[in-house]
Amino acid sequence: MIFVGGVPFSSSSQGNTLVALMEDPILVSAANSFKAIPERKFPVYEESGVDRLMKNKWVYLFQREYGTVDPAFVDFVGTDEATTCVGIVIRNKKNGMTSVSHMDSPNIVDMGLSQMLLHVVDHNMEAELDVHLVGGFEDVSPNYAYSSTRSESQEQLDGHSFPLCAKIVEALFTRPENFHVQTLFVLGHNTRRDSEGNAYPIFHGLVVETSTGLVTPACFDRTSRCPDEIVRRIRVTSAYEDPSWSGKLLETYDTQTDQFRIASCCWSFRQKDISLTLKSLSDSEILLICSTSPSAEAPDFVDNLRRQWEYLIEHPDWRETFPSKQARAFERVGDGGWKRC
């Protein structure tokens, strides 16, 4: 069940719940307020000007990953690099347990929400759960996307953002838990246009301050997208071909121990040849082939892909990365960072 402003939300059976929520005055006001918040950059440096990381403890999540954090262990949890993807926050107002995911497909929404809620609701179906959605943008015409008269063949042209957002809202609406939607910064709210009318996301990411539940726009650099950045990126791609992860979000963070455990994944020697071919392409060709929104990607999108391909070229045998199929484990160190166990 969805609540807005403390009141159960209902829409006409002939209407679209997502569209109705996008037009709700409370959520429109919240979206406008969110848009005005300066984007927070990670890592966080001392105001004194000394380039030294503050001892904040955060958990970063890549595409298709999720993590549930305890505020006793973690100060911040967030994700970025979202264009047509959506970052979801679910936080238990009573105990502060916070789950964040980076969803990239309608196919993982139902199981993904169940995974996120496992350590958040604590078997209390009456718990008040604050929800924030940030991401997705108008990658198709807004008039077209919101139309209720599209044919089945036209549905294939919906783009990526709208079907994902619609599925998330539908799943929240039909689940038994009480979801209090606080932020709905998606689609039109998260879209800016250049002088030629081309659409781009306003924000690509979010971060949650676990002690307060405050959600702000955020971006992370390469050093803060950790631990095990490249292997986790490769694991996202490998998961699409692994039936054991079908319909699921990827588990990486252990809530109870405040550790990362990156389960083993495999790739074929053929990936080396594919990587060599892709690496030889121009930046524009890579964007067209590898992105759902080529014109809207962040400046480091192509570089991140090239670094993945370089790793696969240098390590064509996945068993070098995961000896004996053992997970790669990381524990937190004193400055809030991570070291391999």
mmCIF file of C-alpha atoms in Angstrom:
data_model
loop_
_atom_site.group_PDB
_atom_site.id
_atom_site.type_symbol
_atom_site.label_atom_id
_atom_site.label_comp_id
_atom_site.label_asym_id
_atom_site.label_seq_id
_atom_site.Cartn_x
_atom_site.Cartn_y
_atom_site.Cartn_z
ATOM 1 C CA MET A 1 0.000 0.000 0.000
ATOM 2 C CA ILE A 2 1.213 3.486 -0.849
ATOM 3 C CA PHE A 3 0.783 6.509 1.433
ATOM 4 C CA VAL A 4 1.393 10.150 0.496
ATOM 5 C CA GLY A 5 1.342 12.797 3.207
ATOM 6 C CA GLY A 6 0.260 10.134 5.709
ATOM 7 C CA VAL A 7 -2.871 9.296 3.725
ATOM 8 C CA PRO A 8 -3.461 6.093 1.712
ATOM 9 C CA PHE A 9 -3.055 6.894 -1.972
ATOM 10 C CA SER A 10 -5.740 5.810 -4.410
ATOM 11 C CA SER A 11 -6.182 6.404 -8.116
ATOM 12 C CA SER A 12 -8.961 5.647 -10.547
ATOM 13 C CA SER A 13 -9.044 2.064 -11.739
ATOM 14 C CA GLN A 14 -8.942 3.479 -15.254
ATOM 15 C CA GLY A 15 -6.047 5.751 -14.441
ATOM 16 C CA ASN A 16 -2.324 5.206 -14.175
ATOM 17 C CA THR A 17 -0.972 5.121 -10.623
ATOM 18 C CA LEU A 18 2.444 6.407 -11.646
ATOM 19 C CA VAL A 19 0.981 9.352 -13.559
ATOM 20 C CA ALA A 20 -1.327 10.169 -10.659
ATOM 21 C CA LEU A 21 1.581 10.125 -8.216
ATOM 22 C CA MET A 22 3.676 12.320 -10.519
ATOM 23 C CA GLU A 23 0.889 14.910 -10.401
ATOM 24 C CA ASP A 24 0.223 14.731 -6.661
ATOM 25 C CA PRO A 25 0.786 18.233 -5.191
ATOM 26 C CA ILE A 26 2.718 16.928 -2.166
ATOM 27 C CA LEU A 27 5.117 14.908 -4.316
ATOM 28 C CA VAL A 28 5.454 17.699 -6.883
ATOM 29 C CA SER A 29 6.493 20.035 -4.067
ATOM 30 C CA ALA A 30 8.929 17.426 -2.727
ATOM 31 C CA ALA A 31 10.419 16.989 -6.213
ATOM 32 C CA ASN A 32 10.908 20.728 -6.582
ATOM 33 C CA SER A 33 12.637 20.855 -3.197
ATOM 34 C CA PHE A 34 14.859 17.914 -4.115
ATOM 35 C CA LYS A 35 15.845 19.590 -7.388
ATOM 36 C CA ALA A 36 17.100 22.604 -5.432
ATOM 37 C CA ILE A 37 19.456 20.546 -3.227
ATOM 38 C CA PRO A 38 23.135 20.817 -4.251
ATOM 39 C CA GLU A 39 24.569 17.521 -5.440
ATOM 40 C CA ARG A 40 26.771 15.936 -2.781
ATOM 41 C CA LYS A 41 30.122 14.649 -3.997
ATOM 42 C CA PHE A 42 31.915 11.608 -2.640
ATOM 43 C CA PRO A 43 34.514 11.165 -1.311
ATOM 44 C CA VAL A 44 33.967 13.913 1.268
ATOM 45 C CA TYR A 45 37.015 16.060 2.016
ATOM 46 C CA GLU A 46 37.839 18.194 5.004
ATOM 47 C CA GLU A 47 36.736 21.811 4.670
ATOM 48 C CA SER A 48 40.221 22.827 5.779
ATOM 49 C CA GLY A 49 41.403 22.089 2.257
ATOM 50 C CA VAL A 50 43.549 19.143 3.272
ATOM 51 C CA ASP A 51 42.912 16.348 0.770
ATOM 52 C CA ARG A 52 42.178 13.751 3.381
ATOM 53 C CA LEU A 53 39.083 11.575 3.569
ATOM 54 C CA MET A 54 36.873 12.156 6.549
ATOM 55 C CA LYS A 55 36.169 9.032 8.541
ATOM 56 C CA ASN A 56 32.669 8.611 7.209
ATOM 57 C CA LYS A 57 31.580 5.053 6.593
ATOM 58 C CA TRP A 58 29.577 4.508 3.442
ATOM 59 C CA VAL A 59 28.324 1.702 1.259
ATOM 60 C CA TYR A 60 28.302 2.176 -2.498
ATOM 61 C CA LEU A 61 26.067 0.180 -4.833
ATOM 62 C CA PHE A 62 26.487 -0.443 -8.541
ATOM 63 C CA GLN A 63 23.815 -1.106 -11.145
ATOM 64 C CA ARG A 64 21.582 -4.093 -10.265
ATOM 65 C CA GLU A 65 23.040 -4.285 -6.737
ATOM 66 C CA TYR A 66 21.295 -3.685 -3.424
ATOM 67 C CA GLY A 67 22.410 -3.295 0.151
ATOM 68 C CA THR A 68 20.655 -2.998 3.503
ATOM 69 C CA VAL A 69 22.613 -1.086 6.123
ATOM 70 C CA ASP A 70 22.405 -0.609 9.870
ATOM 71 C CA PRO A 71 22.938 3.032 10.974
ATOM 72 C CA ALA A 72 25.069 1.692 13.828
ATOM 73 C CA PHE A 73 27.673 0.629 11.249
ATOM 74 C CA VAL A 74 27.169 2.907 8.238
ATOM 75 C CA ASP A 75 26.873 6.696 7.905
ATOM 76 C CA PHE A 76 25.881 6.872 4.240
ATOM 77 C CA VAL A 77 24.606 4.517 1.549
ATOM 78 C CA GLY A 78 24.175 5.491 -2.070
ATOM 79 C CA THR A 79 24.447 4.855 -5.779
ATOM 80 C CA ASP A 80 24.924 6.828 -8.981
ATOM 81 C CA GLU A 81 25.550 6.345 -12.732
ATOM 82 C CA ALA A 82 21.796 6.066 -13.304
ATOM 83 C CA THR A 83 20.304 7.320 -16.557
ATOM 84 C CA THR A 84 17.303 5.117 -17.373
ATOM 85 C CA CYS A 85 17.843 3.172 -14.124
ATOM 86 C CA VAL A 86 16.205 4.085 -10.805
ATOM 87 C CA GLY A 87 17.717 4.322 -7.338
ATOM 88 C CA ILE A 88 15.287 3.168 -4.633
ATOM 89 C CA VAL A 89 15.510 3.876 -0.909
ATOM 90 C CA ILE A 90 13.375 2.017 1.651
ATOM 91 C CA ARG A 91 13.938 3.046 5.274
ATOM 92 C CA ASN A 92 12.275 1.817 8.449
ATOM 93 C CA LYS A 93 11.423 4.989 10.364
ATOM 94 C CA LYS A 94 11.520 3.206 13.727
ATOM 95 C CA ASN A 95 14.961 1.588 13.664
ATOM 96 C CA GLY A 96 16.671 3.391 10.788
ATOM 97 C CA MET A 97 17.434 0.225 8.826
ATOM 98 C CA THR A 98 17.903 1.413 5.257
ATOM 99 C CA SER A 99 17.946 -0.518 2.005
ATOM 100 C CA VAL A 100 19.067 0.982 -1.288
ATOM 101 C CA SER A 101 19.029 -0.586 -4.729
ATOM 102 C CA HIS A 102 19.913 0.406 -8.269
ATOM 103 C CA MET A 103 17.232 -1.173 -10.450
ATOM 104 C CA ASP A 104 17.731 -1.447 -14.190
ATOM 105 C CA SER A 105 14.820 -3.570 -15.427
ATOM 106 C CA PRO A 106 11.149 -4.225 -14.639
ATOM 107 C CA ASN A 107 12.028 -7.929 -14.502
ATOM 108 C CA ILE A 108 13.870 -7.582 -11.180
ATOM 109 C CA VAL A 109 11.392 -5.331 -9.367
ATOM 110 C CA ASP A 110 9.184 -7.913 -7.625
ATOM 111 C CA MET A 111 11.976 -10.130 -6.313
ATOM 112 C CA GLY A 112 14.216 -7.119 -5.759
ATOM 113 C CA LEU A 113 11.749 -5.459 -3.404
ATOM 114 C CA SER A 114 11.433 -8.699 -1.435
ATOM 115 C CA GLN A 115 15.221 -8.829 -1.109
ATOM 116 C CA MET A 116 15.377 -5.211 0.040
ATOM 117 C CA LEU A 117 12.652 -5.659 2.637
ATOM 118 C CA LEU A 118 14.101 -8.804 4.217
ATOM 119 C CA HIS A 119 16.182 -6.927 6.833
ATOM 120 C CA VAL A 120 14.059 -3.767 6.888
ATOM 121 C CA VAL A 121 10.583 -4.837 7.962
ATOM 122 C CA ASP A 122 11.796 -7.354 10.582
ATOM 123 C CA HIS A 123 8.537 -9.324 10.211
ATOM 124 C CA ASN A 124 6.563 -6.222 11.211
ATOM 125 C CA MET A 125 4.158 -5.684 8.330
ATOM 126 C CA GLU A 126 2.806 -2.533 10.006
ATOM 127 C CA ALA A 127 6.199 -0.796 9.999
ATOM 128 C CA GLU A 128 6.218 2.677 8.474
ATOM 129 C CA LEU A 129 8.590 2.561 5.519
ATOM 130 C CA ASP A 130 9.782 5.786 3.905
ATOM 131 C CA VAL A 131 10.404 5.414 0.173
ATOM 132 C CA HIS A 132 12.435 7.597 -2.175
ATOM 133 C CA LEU A 133 12.783 7.083 -5.943
ATOM 134 C CA VAL A 134 15.444 8.979 -7.876
ATOM 135 C CA GLY A 135 16.441 8.342 -11.484
ATOM 136 C CA GLY A 136 15.031 7.660 -14.892
ATOM 137 C CA PHE A 137 14.192 10.530 -17.220
ATOM 138 C CA GLU A 138 12.055 11.257 -20.253
ATOM 139 C CA ASP A 139 13.939 9.134 -22.767
ATOM 140 C CA VAL A 140 10.791 9.215 -24.923
ATOM 141 C CA SER A 141 8.256 11.974 -25.512
ATOM 142 C CA PRO A 142 6.357 12.620 -22.260
ATOM 143 C CA ASN A 143 3.072 12.899 -24.127
ATOM 144 C CA TYR A 144 3.679 9.555 -25.737
ATOM 145 C CA ALA A 145 4.887 7.794 -22.581
ATOM 146 C CA TYR A 146 1.923 8.911 -20.490
ATOM 147 C CA SER A 147 -0.660 8.069 -23.157
ATOM 148 C CA SER A 148 -3.235 5.434 -22.227
ATOM 149 C CA THR A 149 -4.127 4.616 -25.856
ATOM 150 C CA ARG A 150 -0.915 2.965 -27.050
ATOM 151 C CA SER A 151 -1.210 -0.249 -29.064
ATOM 152 C CA GLU A 152 0.728 -3.395 -28.229
ATOM 153 C CA SER A 153 3.241 -2.646 -30.975
ATOM 154 C CA GLN A 154 3.704 0.883 -29.647
ATOM 155 C CA GLU A 155 4.446 -0.476 -26.170
ATOM 156 C CA GLN A 156 7.788 -1.653 -27.521
ATOM 157 C CA LEU A 157 8.731 1.998 -28.084
ATOM 158 C CA ASP A 158 8.134 3.063 -24.493
ATOM 159 C CA GLY A 159 11.801 3.641 -23.840
ATOM 160 C CA HIS A 160 13.398 2.304 -20.674
ATOM 161 C CA SER A 161 12.603 4.736 -17.863
ATOM 162 C CA PHE A 162 8.809 4.761 -17.971
ATOM 163 C CA PRO A 163 8.207 0.961 -17.898
ATOM 164 C CA LEU A 164 10.662 0.598 -14.998
ATOM 165 C CA CYS A 165 9.126 3.421 -12.954
ATOM 166 C CA ALA A 166 5.614 2.131 -13.662
ATOM 167 C CA LYS A 167 6.537 -1.367 -12.526
ATOM 168 C CA ILE A 168 8.118 -0.115 -9.298
ATOM 169 C CA VAL A 169 5.054 1.951 -8.395
ATOM 170 C CA GLU A 170 2.716 -0.919 -9.289
ATOM 171 C CA ALA A 171 4.702 -3.318 -7.090
ATOM 172 C CA LEU A 172 4.704 -0.920 -4.127
ATOM 173 C CA PHE A 173 0.977 -0.315 -4.555
ATOM 174 C CA THR A 174 0.074 -4.012 -4.480
ATOM 175 C CA ARG A 175 2.408 -5.175 -1.701
ATOM 176 C CA PRO A 176 1.020 -5.493 1.860
ATOM 177 C CA GLU A 177 3.629 -3.263 3.521
ATOM 178 C CA ASN A 178 2.965 0.419 4.235
ATOM 179 C CA PHE A 179 5.128 2.530 1.921
ATOM 180 C CA HIS A 180 5.213 6.270 2.625
ATOM 181 C CA VAL A 181 6.472 7.819 -0.618
ATOM 182 C CA GLN A 182 8.524 10.883 0.264
ATOM 183 C CA THR A 183 10.417 11.531 -2.983
ATOM 184 C CA LEU A 184 9.410 10.706 -6.562
ATOM 185 C CA PHE A 185 12.164 12.394 -8.550
ATOM 186 C CA VAL A 186 11.793 10.436 -11.786
ATOM 187 C CA LEU A 187 10.829 10.962 -15.439
ATOM 188 C CA GLY A 188 9.708 14.558 -16.052
ATOM 189 C CA HIS A 189 10.859 15.767 -12.634
ATOM 190 C CA ASN A 190 14.384 14.468 -13.371
ATOM 191 C CA THR A 191 14.633 15.810 -16.917
ATOM 192 C CA ARG A 192 16.402 18.843 -18.316
ATOM 193 C CA ARG A 193 16.550 19.787 -21.988
ATOM 194 C CA ASP A 194 19.159 21.570 -24.049
ATOM 195 C CA SER A 195 18.465 24.280 -26.626
ATOM 196 C CA GLU A 196 17.657 21.627 -29.233
ATOM 197 C CA GLY A 197 15.163 19.834 -26.996
ATOM 198 C CA ASN A 198 17.361 16.835 -26.191
ATOM 199 C CA ALA A 199 16.570 15.305 -22.794
ATOM 200 C CA TYR A 200 19.073 14.526 -20.023
ATOM 201 C CA PRO A 201 18.786 13.464 -16.369
ATOM 202 C CA ILE A 202 19.199 16.242 -13.838
ATOM 203 C CA PHE A 203 20.676 13.868 -11.267
ATOM 204 C CA HIS A 204 22.295 10.466 -11.746
ATOM 205 C CA GLY A 205 22.461 9.342 -8.132
ATOM 206 C CA LEU A 206 21.504 9.668 -4.483
ATOM 207 C CA VAL A 207 22.868 9.161 -1.015
ATOM 208 C CA VAL A 208 21.087 8.509 2.289
ATOM 209 C CA GLU A 209 22.326 9.771 5.627
ATOM 210 C CA THR A 210 21.360 6.744 7.694
ATOM 211 C CA SER A 211 21.056 8.482 11.072
ATOM 212 C CA THR A 212 18.455 10.964 9.836
ATOM 213 C CA GLY A 213 17.037 9.385 6.672
ATOM 214 C CA LEU A 214 17.926 12.517 4.705
ATOM 215 C CA VAL A 215 18.170 11.742 0.976
ATOM 216 C CA THR A 216 20.148 14.080 -1.284
ATOM 217 C CA PRO A 217 21.414 14.020 -4.877
ATOM 218 C CA ALA A 218 24.924 12.582 -5.039
ATOM 219 C CA CYS A 219 27.754 11.600 -7.331
ATOM 220 C CA PHE A 220 30.746 9.391 -6.570
ATOM 221 C CA ASP A 221 34.193 9.294 -8.112
ATOM 222 C CA ARG A 222 36.231 6.217 -8.954
ATOM 223 C CA THR A 223 37.891 6.084 -5.534
ATOM 224 C CA SER A 224 34.560 6.063 -3.686
ATOM 225 C CA ARG A 225 32.875 3.416 -5.880
ATOM 226 C CA CYS A 226 34.425 0.691 -3.824
ATOM 227 C CA PRO A 227 35.448 -1.914 -2.914
ATOM 228 C CA ASP A 228 36.419 -4.128 -5.876
ATOM 229 C CA GLU A 229 35.044 -1.733 -8.480
ATOM 230 C CA ILE A 230 36.016 -3.477 -11.714
ATOM 231 C CA VAL A 231 35.128 -7.006 -10.583
ATOM 232 C CA ARG A 232 31.709 -5.833 -9.403
ATOM 233 C CA ARG A 233 31.094 -4.089 -12.719
ATOM 234 C CA ILE A 234 31.981 -7.283 -14.587
ATOM 235 C CA ARG A 235 29.768 -9.295 -12.244
ATOM 236 C CA VAL A 236 26.775 -7.138 -13.208
ATOM 237 C CA THR A 237 27.285 -8.056 -16.856
ATOM 238 C CA SER A 238 27.896 -11.727 -16.072
ATOM 239 C CA ALA A 239 24.698 -11.917 -14.008
ATOM 240 C CA TYR A 240 22.577 -11.421 -17.128
ATOM 241 C CA GLU A 241 23.813 -14.803 -18.393
ATOM 242 C CA ASP A 242 23.597 -16.586 -15.030
ATOM 243 C CA PRO A 243 20.163 -18.184 -14.481
ATOM 244 C CA SER A 244 20.700 -18.275 -10.708
ATOM 245 C CA TRP A 245 20.411 -14.448 -10.670
ATOM 246 C CA SER A 246 17.388 -14.256 -12.963
ATOM 247 C CA GLY A 247 14.874 -11.732 -11.597
ATOM 248 C CA LYS A 248 17.099 -10.858 -8.634
ATOM 249 C CA LEU A 249 19.230 -7.993 -7.421
ATOM 250 C CA LEU A 250 22.879 -8.794 -6.780
ATOM 251 C CA GLU A 251 23.886 -9.254 -3.149
ATOM 252 C CA THR A 252 27.239 -7.751 -2.244
ATOM 253 C CA TYR A 253 26.995 -6.246 1.241
ATOM 254 C CA ASP A 254 26.520 -8.244 4.461
ATOM 255 C CA THR A 255 24.261 -6.252 6.783
ATOM 256 C CA GLN A 256 25.195 -8.113 9.964
ATOM 257 C CA THR A 257 28.992 -7.970 9.628
ATOM 258 C CA ASP A 258 29.472 -4.691 7.706
ATOM 259 C CA GLN A 259 31.515 -6.540 5.084
ATOM 260 C CA PHE A 260 31.387 -6.881 1.331
ATOM 261 C CA ARG A 261 31.242 -10.389 -0.072
ATOM 262 C CA ILE A 262 31.344 -10.498 -3.859
ATOM 263 C CA ALA A 263 30.158 -13.971 -4.813
ATOM 264 C CA SER A 264 31.966 -15.728 -7.628
ATOM 265 C CA CYS A 265 30.846 -15.335 -11.209
ATOM 266 C CA CYS A 266 32.286 -16.817 -14.362
ATOM 267 C CA TRP A 267 33.032 -15.598 -17.851
ATOM 268 C CA SER A 268 34.175 -17.467 -20.921
ATOM 269 C CA PHE A 269 37.488 -17.098 -22.736
ATOM 270 C CA ARG A 270 35.391 -15.676 -25.573
ATOM 271 C CA GLN A 271 34.950 -12.537 -23.469
ATOM 272 C CA LYS A 272 38.591 -11.705 -24.167
ATOM 273 C CA ASP A 273 37.930 -11.632 -27.928
ATOM 274 C CA ILE A 274 34.751 -9.612 -27.427
ATOM 275 C CA SER A 275 36.604 -7.174 -25.195
ATOM 276 C CA LEU A 276 39.381 -6.748 -27.757
ATOM 277 C CA THR A 277 36.796 -5.961 -30.438
ATOM 278 C CA LEU A 278 34.843 -3.509 -28.305
ATOM 279 C CA LYS A 279 37.961 -1.783 -27.040
ATOM 280 C CA SER A 280 38.954 -0.989 -30.630
ATOM 281 C CA LEU A 281 35.761 0.960 -31.256
ATOM 282 C CA SER A 282 35.500 4.726 -31.027
ATOM 283 C CA ASP A 283 33.878 6.368 -28.018
ATOM 284 C CA SER A 284 30.760 7.241 -30.018
ATOM 285 C CA GLU A 285 30.421 3.668 -31.286
ATOM 286 C CA ILE A 286 30.751 2.325 -27.727
ATOM 287 C CA LEU A 287 28.025 4.658 -26.509
ATOM 288 C CA LEU A 288 25.654 3.571 -29.274
ATOM 289 C CA ILE A 289 26.271 -0.133 -28.691
ATOM 290 C CA CYS A 290 26.530 -0.278 -24.900
ATOM 291 C CA SER A 291 24.156 2.379 -23.537
ATOM 292 C CA THR A 292 20.379 2.623 -23.278
ATOM 293 C CA SER A 293 20.762 6.416 -23.429
ATOM 294 C CA PRO A 294 23.951 7.258 -25.390
ATOM 295 C CA SER A 295 23.562 11.036 -25.240
ATOM 296 C CA ALA A 296 22.861 11.120 -21.507
ATOM 297 C CA GLU A 297 25.719 9.114 -20.024
ATOM 298 C CA ALA A 298 28.232 10.566 -17.583
ATOM 299 C CA PRO A 299 31.661 11.593 -18.951
ATOM 300 C CA ASP A 300 33.408 8.524 -17.483
ATOM 301 C CA PHE A 301 30.974 5.953 -18.934
ATOM 302 C CA VAL A 302 33.218 4.884 -21.817
ATOM 303 C CA ASP A 303 36.357 4.895 -19.669
ATOM 304 C CA ASN A 304 34.688 2.597 -17.142
ATOM 305 C CA LEU A 305 33.780 0.149 -19.901
ATOM 306 C CA ARG A 306 37.294 0.226 -21.336
ATOM 307 C CA ARG A 307 38.748 -0.591 -17.923
ATOM 308 C CA GLN A 308 36.389 -3.587 -17.626
ATOM 309 C CA TRP A 309 37.492 -4.857 -21.016
ATOM 310 C CA GLU A 310 41.137 -4.395 -20.096
ATOM 311 C CA TYR A 311 40.583 -6.537 -17.002
ATOM 312 C CA LEU A 312 38.911 -9.285 -19.050
ATOM 313 C CA ILE A 313 41.761 -9.202 -21.566
ATOM 314 C CA GLU A 314 44.324 -9.510 -18.776
ATOM 315 C CA HIS A 315 42.287 -12.109 -16.831
ATOM 316 C CA PRO A 316 40.492 -14.283 -19.417
ATOM 317 C CA ASP A 317 40.174 -17.129 -16.897
ATOM 318 C CA TRP A 318 37.609 -16.197 -14.228
ATOM 319 C CA ARG A 319 39.228 -18.684 -11.819
ATOM 320 C CA GLU A 320 42.152 -16.274 -11.415
ATOM 321 C CA THR A 321 39.698 -13.804 -9.877
ATOM 322 C CA PHE A 322 37.683 -16.365 -7.907
ATOM 323 C CA PRO A 323 40.004 -19.238 -6.952
ATOM 324 C CA SER A 324 38.010 -22.323 -5.935
ATOM 325 C CA LYS A 325 34.838 -20.258 -6.589
ATOM 326 C CA GLN A 326 35.419 -18.422 -3.311
ATOM 327 C CA ALA A 327 33.801 -15.027 -2.737
ATOM 328 C CA ARG A 328 36.012 -11.953 -2.585
ATOM 329 C CA ALA A 329 35.564 -10.556 0.951
ATOM 330 C CA PHE A 330 36.382 -7.056 2.192
ATOM 331 C CA GLU A 331 36.305 -5.677 5.725
ATOM 332 C CA ARG A 332 36.218 -2.075 6.854
ATOM 333 C CA VAL A 333 39.344 -0.288 8.029
ATOM 334 C CA GLY A 334 39.817 2.636 10.386
ATOM 335 C CA ASP A 335 39.412 5.432 7.836
ATOM 336 C CA GLY A 336 36.097 4.019 6.650
ATOM 337 C CA GLY A 337 37.596 2.336 3.590
ATOM 338 C CA TRP A 338 37.970 -1.344 2.773
ATOM 339 C CA LYS A 339 40.674 -3.995 2.706
ATOM 340 C CA ARG A 340 40.640 -7.518 1.299
ATOM 341 C CA CYS A 341 40.091 -10.194 3.935
#
